[in-house]
């Protein structure tokens, strides 16, 4: 659509790392198979979006942006490093997990 309205180039920047894992803590992200970044490279996603370039903020970049405070942050949807043992089966949809409780 941007090209249709005259954009000569499209350089897409995302203010987070690629989302590669679902969130089970409140954000309604689906299973891994529905997250494009879990199975495609940044170059592949860029081609899919037909943008000229695509870049994401890195995990290090997001930590630098948050500063050096004495905090810990969840980054599970970017790293798969969940701060709890939940979920047991990454293939389950979120609602299936809640239904089992
Ligand atoms: S950082 Fe953690 S709580 Fe926030 S959306 Fe990602 S997985 Fe969910």
PDB file of C-alpha atoms and ligand atoms in Angstrom:
ATOM      1  CA  UNK A   1       0.000   0.000   0.000  1.00  0.00           C
ATOM      2  CA  UNK A   2       2.876   2.381   0.805  1.00  0.00           C
ATOM      3  CA  UNK A   3       4.404   1.728  -2.606  1.00  0.00           C
ATOM      4  CA  UNK A   4       1.017   2.268  -4.234  1.00  0.00           C
ATOM      5  CA  UNK A   5       0.972   5.747  -2.667  1.00  0.00           C
ATOM      6  CA  UNK A   6       4.443   6.624  -3.895  1.00  0.00           C
ATOM      7  CA  UNK A   7       6.990   5.262  -1.412  1.00  0.00           C
ATOM      8  CA  UNK A   8      10.198   4.561  -3.296  1.00  0.00           C
ATOM      9  CA  UNK A   9      11.714   2.541  -0.447  1.00  0.00           C
ATOM     10  CA  UNK A  10      10.349   0.939   2.715  1.00  0.00           C
ATOM     11  CA  UNK A  11      12.693   0.421   5.667  1.00  0.00           C
ATOM     12  CA  UNK A  12      10.756  -1.284   8.459  1.00  0.00           C
ATOM     13  CA  UNK A  13      12.023  -0.991  12.061  1.00  0.00           C
ATOM     14  CA  UNK A  14      10.514  -2.945  14.945  1.00  0.00           C
ATOM     15  CA  UNK A  15      10.961  -1.613  18.487  1.00  0.00           C
ATOM     16  CA  UNK A  16      11.318  -5.079  20.010  1.00  0.00           C
ATOM     17  CA  UNK A  17      13.180  -8.294  19.285  1.00  0.00           C
ATOM     18  CA  UNK A  18      11.357 -10.810  17.088  1.00  0.00           C
ATOM     19  CA  UNK A  19       8.548 -12.573  18.949  1.00  0.00           C
ATOM     20  CA  UNK A  20       9.391 -16.241  18.706  1.00  0.00           C
ATOM     21  CA  UNK A  21       7.536 -17.748  21.682  1.00  0.00           C
ATOM     22  CA  UNK A  22       3.972 -17.341  22.934  1.00  0.00           C
ATOM     23  CA  UNK A  23       3.159 -15.319  26.048  1.00  0.00           C
ATOM     24  CA  UNK A  24       1.261 -17.187  28.734  1.00  0.00           C
ATOM     25  CA  UNK A  25       1.150 -14.241  31.133  1.00  0.00           C
ATOM     26  CA  UNK A  26      -1.486 -12.020  29.592  1.00  0.00           C
ATOM     27  CA  UNK A  27      -0.578 -11.022  26.055  1.00  0.00           C
ATOM     28  CA  UNK A  28      -2.691 -12.886  23.544  1.00  0.00           C
ATOM     29  CA  UNK A  29       0.053 -14.252  21.336  1.00  0.00           C
ATOM     30  CA  UNK A  30      -0.719 -17.608  19.789  1.00  0.00           C
ATOM     31  CA  UNK A  31       1.254 -20.823  19.482  1.00  0.00           C
ATOM     32  CA  UNK A  32       4.759 -20.818  17.995  1.00  0.00           C
ATOM     33  CA  UNK A  33       3.534 -22.076  14.644  1.00  0.00           C
ATOM     34  CA  UNK A  34       1.537 -18.848  14.231  1.00  0.00           C
ATOM     35  CA  UNK A  35       4.488 -16.554  15.035  1.00  0.00           C
ATOM     36  CA  UNK A  36       6.364 -15.890  11.814  1.00  0.00           C
ATOM     37  CA  UNK A  37       9.646 -15.130  13.597  1.00  0.00           C
ATOM     38  CA  UNK A  38       9.671 -18.581  15.212  1.00  0.00           C
ATOM     39  CA  UNK A  39      10.177 -20.277  11.867  1.00  0.00           C
ATOM     40  CA  UNK A  40      11.550 -17.623   9.501  1.00  0.00           C
ATOM     41  CA  UNK A  41      14.688 -15.519   9.403  1.00  0.00           C
ATOM     42  CA  UNK A  42      14.557 -11.732   9.405  1.00  0.00           C
ATOM     43  CA  UNK A  43      15.476 -11.806   5.700  1.00  0.00           C
ATOM     44  CA  UNK A  44      12.605 -14.187   4.974  1.00  0.00           C
ATOM     45  CA  UNK A  45      10.162 -12.000   6.907  1.00  0.00           C
ATOM     46  CA  UNK A  46      11.452  -8.952   5.043  1.00  0.00           C
ATOM     47  CA  UNK A  47      10.818 -10.652   1.718  1.00  0.00           C
ATOM     48  CA  UNK A  48       7.342 -11.701   2.881  1.00  0.00           C
ATOM     49  CA  UNK A  49       6.529  -8.077   3.824  1.00  0.00           C
ATOM     50  CA  UNK A  50       8.050  -6.811   0.550  1.00  0.00           C
ATOM     51  CA  UNK A  51       9.953  -4.126   2.460  1.00  0.00           C
ATOM     52  CA  UNK A  52      13.439  -3.069   1.362  1.00  0.00           C
ATOM     53  CA  UNK A  53      14.938  -3.628   4.801  1.00  0.00           C
ATOM     54  CA  UNK A  54      13.712  -4.965   8.124  1.00  0.00           C
ATOM     55  CA  UNK A  55      15.445  -4.700  11.474  1.00  0.00           C
ATOM     56  CA  UNK A  56      14.394  -5.553  15.015  1.00  0.00           C
ATOM     57  CA  UNK A  57      15.687  -4.216  18.305  1.00  0.00           C
ATOM     58  CA  UNK A  58      18.052  -6.782  19.839  1.00  0.00           C
ATOM     59  CA  UNK A  59      17.716  -8.256  23.330  1.00  0.00           C
ATOM     60  CA  UNK A  60      20.872  -6.339  24.300  1.00  0.00           C
ATOM     61  CA  UNK A  61      19.402  -3.184  22.791  1.00  0.00           C
ATOM     62  CA  UNK A  62      16.198  -3.477  24.773  1.00  0.00           C
ATOM     63  CA  UNK A  63      18.182  -4.062  27.977  1.00  0.00           C
ATOM     64  CA  UNK A  64      20.334  -0.993  27.273  1.00  0.00           C
ATOM     65  CA  UNK A  65      17.185   1.043  26.641  1.00  0.00           C
ATOM     66  CA  UNK A  66      15.780  -0.033  30.016  1.00  0.00           C
ATOM     67  CA  UNK A  67      18.907   1.086  31.839  1.00  0.00           C
ATOM     68  CA  UNK A  68      20.987  -0.361  34.632  1.00  0.00           C
ATOM     69  CA  UNK A  69      18.342  -0.433  37.355  1.00  0.00           C
ATOM     70  CA  UNK A  70      18.103  -3.271  39.814  1.00  0.00           C
ATOM     71  CA  UNK A  71      15.225  -4.854  37.929  1.00  0.00           C
ATOM     72  CA  UNK A  72      14.472  -8.095  36.221  1.00  0.00           C
ATOM     73  CA  UNK A  73      12.219  -8.328  33.197  1.00  0.00           C
ATOM     74  CA  UNK A  74      10.446 -11.139  31.473  1.00  0.00           C
ATOM     75  CA  UNK A  75      11.730 -11.645  27.942  1.00  0.00           C
ATOM     76  CA  UNK A  76      10.209 -15.080  27.350  1.00  0.00           C
ATOM     77  CA  UNK A  77       8.435 -14.224  24.120  1.00  0.00           C
ATOM     78  CA  UNK A  78      11.812 -13.251  22.636  1.00  0.00           C
ATOM     79  CA  UNK A  79      14.053 -15.880  24.234  1.00  0.00           C
ATOM     80  CA  UNK A  80      11.846 -18.781  25.331  1.00  0.00           C
ATOM     81  CA  UNK A  81      13.313 -18.342  28.814  1.00  0.00           C
ATOM     82  CA  UNK A  82      10.103 -18.420  30.861  1.00  0.00           C
ATOM     83  CA  UNK A  83      10.386 -17.203  34.455  1.00  0.00           C
ATOM     84  CA  UNK A  84       8.145 -20.096  35.561  1.00  0.00           C
ATOM     85  CA  UNK A  85       7.818 -23.741  34.579  1.00  0.00           C
ATOM     86  CA  UNK A  86       4.559 -23.009  32.796  1.00  0.00           C
ATOM     87  CA  UNK A  87       3.855 -24.095  30.040  1.00  0.00           C
ATOM     88  CA  UNK A  88       4.637 -27.757  29.931  1.00  0.00           C
ATOM     89  CA  UNK A  89       3.699 -28.288  26.291  1.00  0.00           C
ATOM     90  CA  UNK A  90       4.651 -25.519  23.838  1.00  0.00           C
ATOM     91  CA  UNK A  91       2.311 -26.911  21.194  1.00  0.00           C
ATOM     92  CA  UNK A  92      -0.815 -26.242  23.266  1.00  0.00           C
ATOM     93  CA  UNK A  93      -2.887 -23.198  22.551  1.00  0.00           C
ATOM     94  CA  UNK A  94      -3.234 -20.776  25.453  1.00  0.00           C
ATOM     95  CA  UNK A  95      -6.870 -21.535  26.124  1.00  0.00           C
ATOM     96  CA  UNK A  96      -6.143 -25.248  26.187  1.00  0.00           C
ATOM     97  CA  UNK A  97      -3.642 -24.582  28.958  1.00  0.00           C
ATOM     98  CA  UNK A  98      -6.170 -22.613  30.981  1.00  0.00           C
ATOM     99  CA  UNK A  99      -8.789 -25.322  30.435  1.00  0.00           C
ATOM    100  CA  UNK A 100      -6.450 -27.895  32.018  1.00  0.00           C
ATOM    101  CA  UNK A 101      -6.160 -25.923  35.269  1.00  0.00           C
TER     102      UNK A 101
HETATM  103  S1  LIG B   1       7.855 -10.191  27.921  1.00  0.00           S
HETATM  104 FE1  LIG B   1       6.947 -11.929  29.052  1.00  0.00          FE
HETATM  105  S2  LIG B   1       5.039 -11.103  29.886  1.00  0.00           S
HETATM  106 FE2  LIG B   1       5.703  -9.679  28.296  1.00  0.00          FE
HETATM  107  S3  LIG B   1       4.646 -10.332  26.426  1.00  0.00           S
HETATM  108 FE3  LIG B   1       6.652 -11.369  26.441  1.00  0.00          FE
HETATM  109  S4  LIG B   1       6.294 -13.376  27.446  1.00  0.00           S
HETATM  110 FE4  LIG B   1       4.537 -12.033  27.904  1.00  0.00          FE
END
